[in-house]
Short mmCIF file of C-alpha atoms in Angstrom, two decimals:
data_model
loop_
_atom_site.label_atom_id
_atom_site.label_comp_id
_atom_site.label_asym_id
_atom_site.label_seq_id
_atom_site.Cartn_x
_atom_site.Cartn_y
_atom_site.Cartn_z
CA UNK E 244 4.20 87.19 -30.24
CA UNK E 245 1.59 86.31 -27.67
CA UNK E 246 -1.78 88.31 -27.33
CA UNK E 247 -0.54 90.23 -24.29
CA UNK E 248 2.41 91.44 -26.16
CA UNK E 249 5.26 89.18 -24.89
CA UNK E 250 7.58 87.55 -27.07
CA UNK E 251 7.62 83.62 -27.57
CA UNK E 252 10.23 81.89 -25.51
CA UNK E 253 12.12 80.54 -28.55
CA UNK E 254 12.28 83.80 -30.09
CA UNK E 255 13.60 85.47 -26.74
CA UNK E 256 16.33 82.63 -26.38
CA UNK E 257 17.39 83.38 -30.10
CA UNK E 258 17.50 86.97 -29.70
CA UNK E 259 19.50 86.54 -26.54
CA UNK E 260 21.96 84.32 -28.07
CA UNK E 261 22.48 86.26 -30.85
CA UNK E 262 22.74 89.46 -28.87
CA UNK E 263 25.36 87.74 -26.73
CA UNK E 264 27.53 86.86 -29.52
CA UNK E 265 27.28 90.09 -31.10
CA UNK E 266 28.19 91.89 -28.06
CA UNK E 267 31.00 89.55 -27.17
CA UNK E 268 32.53 89.95 -30.59
CA UNK E 269 32.02 93.82 -30.66
CA UNK E 270 33.86 93.97 -27.25
CA UNK E 271 36.64 91.66 -28.55
CA UNK E 272 36.95 93.88 -31.72
CA UNK E 273 37.08 96.93 -29.70
CA UNK E 274 39.91 95.43 -27.40
CA UNK E 275 41.87 94.31 -30.55
CA UNK E 276 41.32 98.00 -32.17
CA UNK E 277 39.53 96.46 -35.45
CA UNK E 278 35.96 97.15 -34.73
CA UNK E 279 35.41 99.05 -38.06
CA UNK E 280 36.64 96.04 -40.21
CA UNK E 281 34.40 93.89 -38.20
CA UNK E 282 31.27 95.91 -38.70
CA UNK E 283 32.07 96.61 -42.55
CA UNK E 284 33.50 93.24 -43.34
CA UNK E 285 32.43 90.44 -40.82
CA UNK E 286 28.90 91.57 -40.01
CA UNK E 287 28.14 92.68 -43.47
CA UNK E 288 29.60 89.41 -45.07
CA UNK E 289 27.65 87.26 -42.48
CA UNK E 290 24.45 89.15 -43.30
CA UNK E 291 24.73 88.60 -47.09
CA UNK E 292 25.81 85.22 -46.57
CA UNK E 293 22.97 84.08 -44.31
CA UNK E 294 19.92 85.82 -45.73
CA UNK E 295 17.52 83.35 -44.15
CA UNK E 296 18.73 83.81 -40.66
CA UNK E 297 19.20 87.71 -41.17
CA UNK E 298 15.69 87.91 -42.01
CA UNK E 299 14.58 86.03 -38.87
CA UNK E 300 16.65 88.17 -36.70
CA UNK E 301 15.33 91.31 -38.43
CA UNK E 302 11.89 89.95 -37.75
CA UNK E 303 12.59 89.35 -34.13
CA UNK E 304 14.10 92.82 -33.61
CA UNK E 305 10.83 94.27 -35.27
CA UNK E 306 8.71 92.26 -32.76
CA UNK E 307 10.83 93.36 -29.87
CA UNK E 308 10.46 97.02 -31.01
CA UNK E 309 6.74 96.44 -31.50
CA UNK E 310 6.57 95.07 -27.79
CA UNK E 311 8.57 97.85 -26.34
CA UNK E 312 6.25 100.25 -28.08
CA UNK E 313 3.29 98.70 -26.52
CA UNK E 314 4.87 99.36 -23.01
CA UNK E 315 5.56 102.77 -23.59
CA UNK E 316 5.98 104.83 -20.07
CA UNK E 317 2.97 106.89 -20.65
CA UNK E 318 0.80 103.79 -20.89
CA UNK E 319 2.02 101.83 -18.18
CA UNK E 320 -0.24 101.35 -15.07
CA UNK E 321 1.86 100.76 -12.07
CA UNK E 322 -0.12 98.79 -9.33
CA UNK E 323 1.77 99.05 -5.92
CA UNK E 324 -0.77 96.56 -3.99
CA UNK E 325 -2.83 97.03 -0.93
CA UNK E 326 -0.23 95.17 1.31
CA UNK E 327 -0.62 97.91 4.23
CA UNK E 328 -4.30 97.68 3.80
CA UNK E 329 -4.51 93.97 3.74
CA UNK E 330 -2.49 93.79 7.17
CA UNK E 331 -4.73 96.72 8.44
CA UNK E 332 -7.97 94.97 7.50
CA UNK E 333 -6.81 91.71 9.05
CA UNK E 334 -6.03 93.41 12.11
CA UNK E 335 -9.34 95.24 12.35
CA UNK E 336 -11.12 92.01 11.71
CA UNK E 337 -9.73 90.13 14.49
CA UNK E 338 -12.40 88.52 16.73
CA UNK E 339 -12.56 85.71 19.36
CA UNK E 340 -15.43 83.71 20.68
CA UNK E 341 -15.68 82.90 24.42
CA UNK E 342 -15.23 79.36 23.56
CA UNK E 343 -12.10 80.09 21.69
CA UNK E 344 -10.84 82.18 24.67
CA UNK E 345 -11.81 79.43 27.17
CA UNK E 346 -9.77 76.64 25.53
CA UNK E 347 -6.60 78.70 25.23
CA UNK E 348 -3.62 78.22 27.53
CA UNK E 349 -3.04 81.22 30.15
CA UNK E 350 -0.52 82.36 28.04
CA UNK E 351 -2.52 82.28 24.86
CA UNK E 352 -5.44 84.14 26.81
CA UNK E 353 -3.13 87.02 27.71
CA UNK E 354 -1.78 87.21 24.07
CA UNK E 355 -5.36 87.41 22.81
CA UNK E 356 -5.93 90.33 25.11
CA UNK E 357 -2.83 91.92 23.78
CA UNK E 358 -3.97 91.20 20.18
CA UNK E 359 -7.27 92.77 20.83
CA UNK E 360 -5.54 95.90 22.12
CA UNK E 361 -3.49 96.10 18.87
CA UNK E 362 -6.76 95.67 16.83
CA UNK E 363 -8.22 98.54 18.69
CA UNK E 364 -5.11 100.94 17.92
CA UNK E 365 -3.44 100.84 21.13
CA UNK E 366 0.57 101.50 20.83
CA UNK E 367 3.07 98.75 21.61
CA UNK E 368 0.75 96.26 23.25
CA UNK E 369 2.90 93.44 24.62
CA UNK E 370 2.49 90.48 26.85
CA UNK E 371 4.61 90.74 30.30
CA UNK E 372 2.92 87.98 32.12
CA UNK E 373 4.98 85.45 34.03
CA UNK E 374 7.02 85.01 37.06
CA UNK E 375 7.65 88.04 38.68
CA UNK E 376 5.23 90.13 36.79
CA UNK E 377 3.58 91.88 39.75
CA UNK E 378 0.31 91.50 38.21
CA UNK E 379 0.73 93.15 34.94
CA UNK E 380 0.04 90.48 32.17
CA UNK E 381 -0.29 92.90 29.30
CA UNK E 382 0.70 96.57 28.86
CA UNK E 383 -0.17 99.15 26.18
CA UNK E 384 -0.53 102.77 25.46
CA UNK E 385 -3.34 104.58 23.84
CA UNK E 386 -2.90 107.45 21.43
CA UNK E 387 -2.92 109.99 24.32
CA UNK E 388 0.00 108.40 25.85
CA UNK E 389 -2.06 106.83 28.83
CA UNK E 390 -0.72 103.51 30.13
CA UNK E 391 -3.14 100.62 30.19
CA UNK E 392 -2.02 97.73 32.71
CA UNK E 393 -4.09 94.47 32.04
CA UNK E 394 -4.38 91.51 34.25
CA UNK E 395 -6.00 88.55 32.71
CA UNK E 396 -7.94 85.91 34.56
CA UNK E 397 -9.10 82.85 32.66
CA UNK E 398 -10.73 81.22 36.03
CA UNK E 399 -13.24 78.84 35.55
CA UNK E 400 -14.92 80.85 38.26
CA UNK E 401 -15.82 84.50 38.97
CA UNK E 402 -12.68 86.39 40.26
CA UNK E 403 -12.83 87.31 44.11
CA UNK E 404 -12.08 90.28 45.91
CA UNK E 405 -8.71 89.03 47.11
CA UNK E 406 -7.43 88.87 43.33
CA UNK E 407 -8.56 92.42 42.64
CA UNK E 408 -7.12 93.77 45.92
CA UNK E 409 -3.71 92.32 44.91
CA UNK E 410 -3.86 93.73 41.38
CA UNK E 411 -5.04 97.38 42.91
CA UNK E 412 -1.69 97.09 45.17
CA UNK E 413 0.62 97.09 41.96
CA UNK E 414 -1.20 98.36 39.01
CA UNK E 415 -0.64 102.09 39.69
CA UNK E 416 2.20 102.14 42.44
CA UNK E 417 4.24 99.51 40.85
CA UNK E 418 3.27 99.72 36.99
CA UNK E 419 2.21 103.49 36.59
CA UNK E 420 -1.15 102.48 35.29
CA UNK E 421 -3.40 105.29 33.84
CA UNK E 422 -6.09 102.60 33.32
CA UNK E 423 -5.80 99.45 35.48
CA UNK E 424 -7.79 96.80 33.76
CA UNK E 425 -8.82 93.33 34.96
CA UNK E 426 -10.32 90.77 32.29
CA UNK E 427 -12.31 87.93 33.68
CA UNK E 428 -13.32 85.21 31.51
CA UNK E 429 -16.07 84.16 33.78
CA UNK E 430 -16.71 87.53 35.62
CA UNK E 431 -16.19 88.64 38.95
CA UNK E 432 -17.79 88.33 42.48
CA UNK E 433 -20.22 90.94 44.01
CA UNK E 434 -17.50 91.88 46.59
CA UNK E 435 -14.94 92.07 43.84
CA UNK E 436 -16.81 94.41 41.73
CA UNK E 437 -17.52 96.68 44.75
CA UNK E 438 -14.00 96.81 45.87
CA UNK E 439 -12.95 97.66 42.22
CA UNK E 440 -15.62 100.50 41.89
CA UNK E 441 -14.06 101.98 45.06
CA UNK E 442 -10.59 101.89 43.81
CA UNK E 443 -10.90 102.72 40.19
CA UNK E 444 -10.08 99.33 38.94
CA UNK E 445 -11.81 98.70 35.31
CA UNK E 446 -13.36 95.18 35.28
CA UNK E 447 -13.99 93.55 31.91
CA UNK E 448 -16.68 90.67 32.97
CA UNK E 449 -17.96 87.93 30.76
CA UNK E 450 -20.35 90.07 28.86
CA UNK E 451 -18.11 92.79 28.05
CA UNK E 452 -15.40 90.49 27.24
CA UNK E 453 -17.67 88.91 24.62
CA UNK E 454 -18.35 92.54 23.28
CA UNK E 455 -14.78 93.36 22.95
CA UNK E 456 -13.63 90.03 21.66
CA UNK E 457 -16.36 90.17 18.91
CA UNK E 458 -15.25 93.82 17.65
CA UNK E 459 -16.27 96.50 19.94
CA UNK E 460 -13.53 98.90 20.79
CA UNK E 461 -12.36 98.51 24.54
CA UNK E 462 -13.06 102.05 25.39
CA UNK E 463 -16.56 101.72 23.80
CA UNK E 464 -17.19 98.65 26.15
CA UNK E 465 -15.94 100.41 29.12
CA UNK E 466 -18.18 103.41 28.60
CA UNK E 467 -21.17 101.15 27.99
CA UNK E 468 -20.48 99.30 30.99
CA UNK E 469 -20.10 102.33 33.18
CA UNK E 470 -23.32 103.95 31.64
CA UNK E 471 -25.02 100.66 32.45
CA UNK E 472 -23.95 100.83 36.06
#
């Protein structure tokens, strides 16, 4: 027996073979209705004729019982693991640098925004960008049921007023957004920001995106940005 209470593999093998043979012979004797003779004559005769093997088997059974006793139900400590916690921790720890976001493909940038929404606890965040998306690259819902519609702009330049106007024409009329959000990797022009302010379009510029991507909750970023304004 090992220090941890487990049996040696050889002993396990021998016990397994013996148990299998005994079980097979008992079943056969039962089927042939001669089990009493098998127990009183065959088994006892084999034991008395093979004392060394009988002693080895008895010792193995004793060790097996001893091992079973060490694993009594009252002494068991069941560990279920922290699988869900690990997944939650990984999601909570999700961050991106602006450099990482800059080298992504447009689709990857949209997916990163969806992943950040998931990290923040938004419900069913998914990327919807593509041909015919009508300005909705990502959609999600917050815990109160409000729908967030996001347009992601990975431009190398600030996003202009024209793009914001186009998004404004579809975010609420077409997609039913409670929160219409535009993410600009390199910010927005002054006229774009002014138009967004007049039409309640929330802009995540470069500084706000950095805060969001580095772990701040989206709503905290929006609140801080509006307070600063």
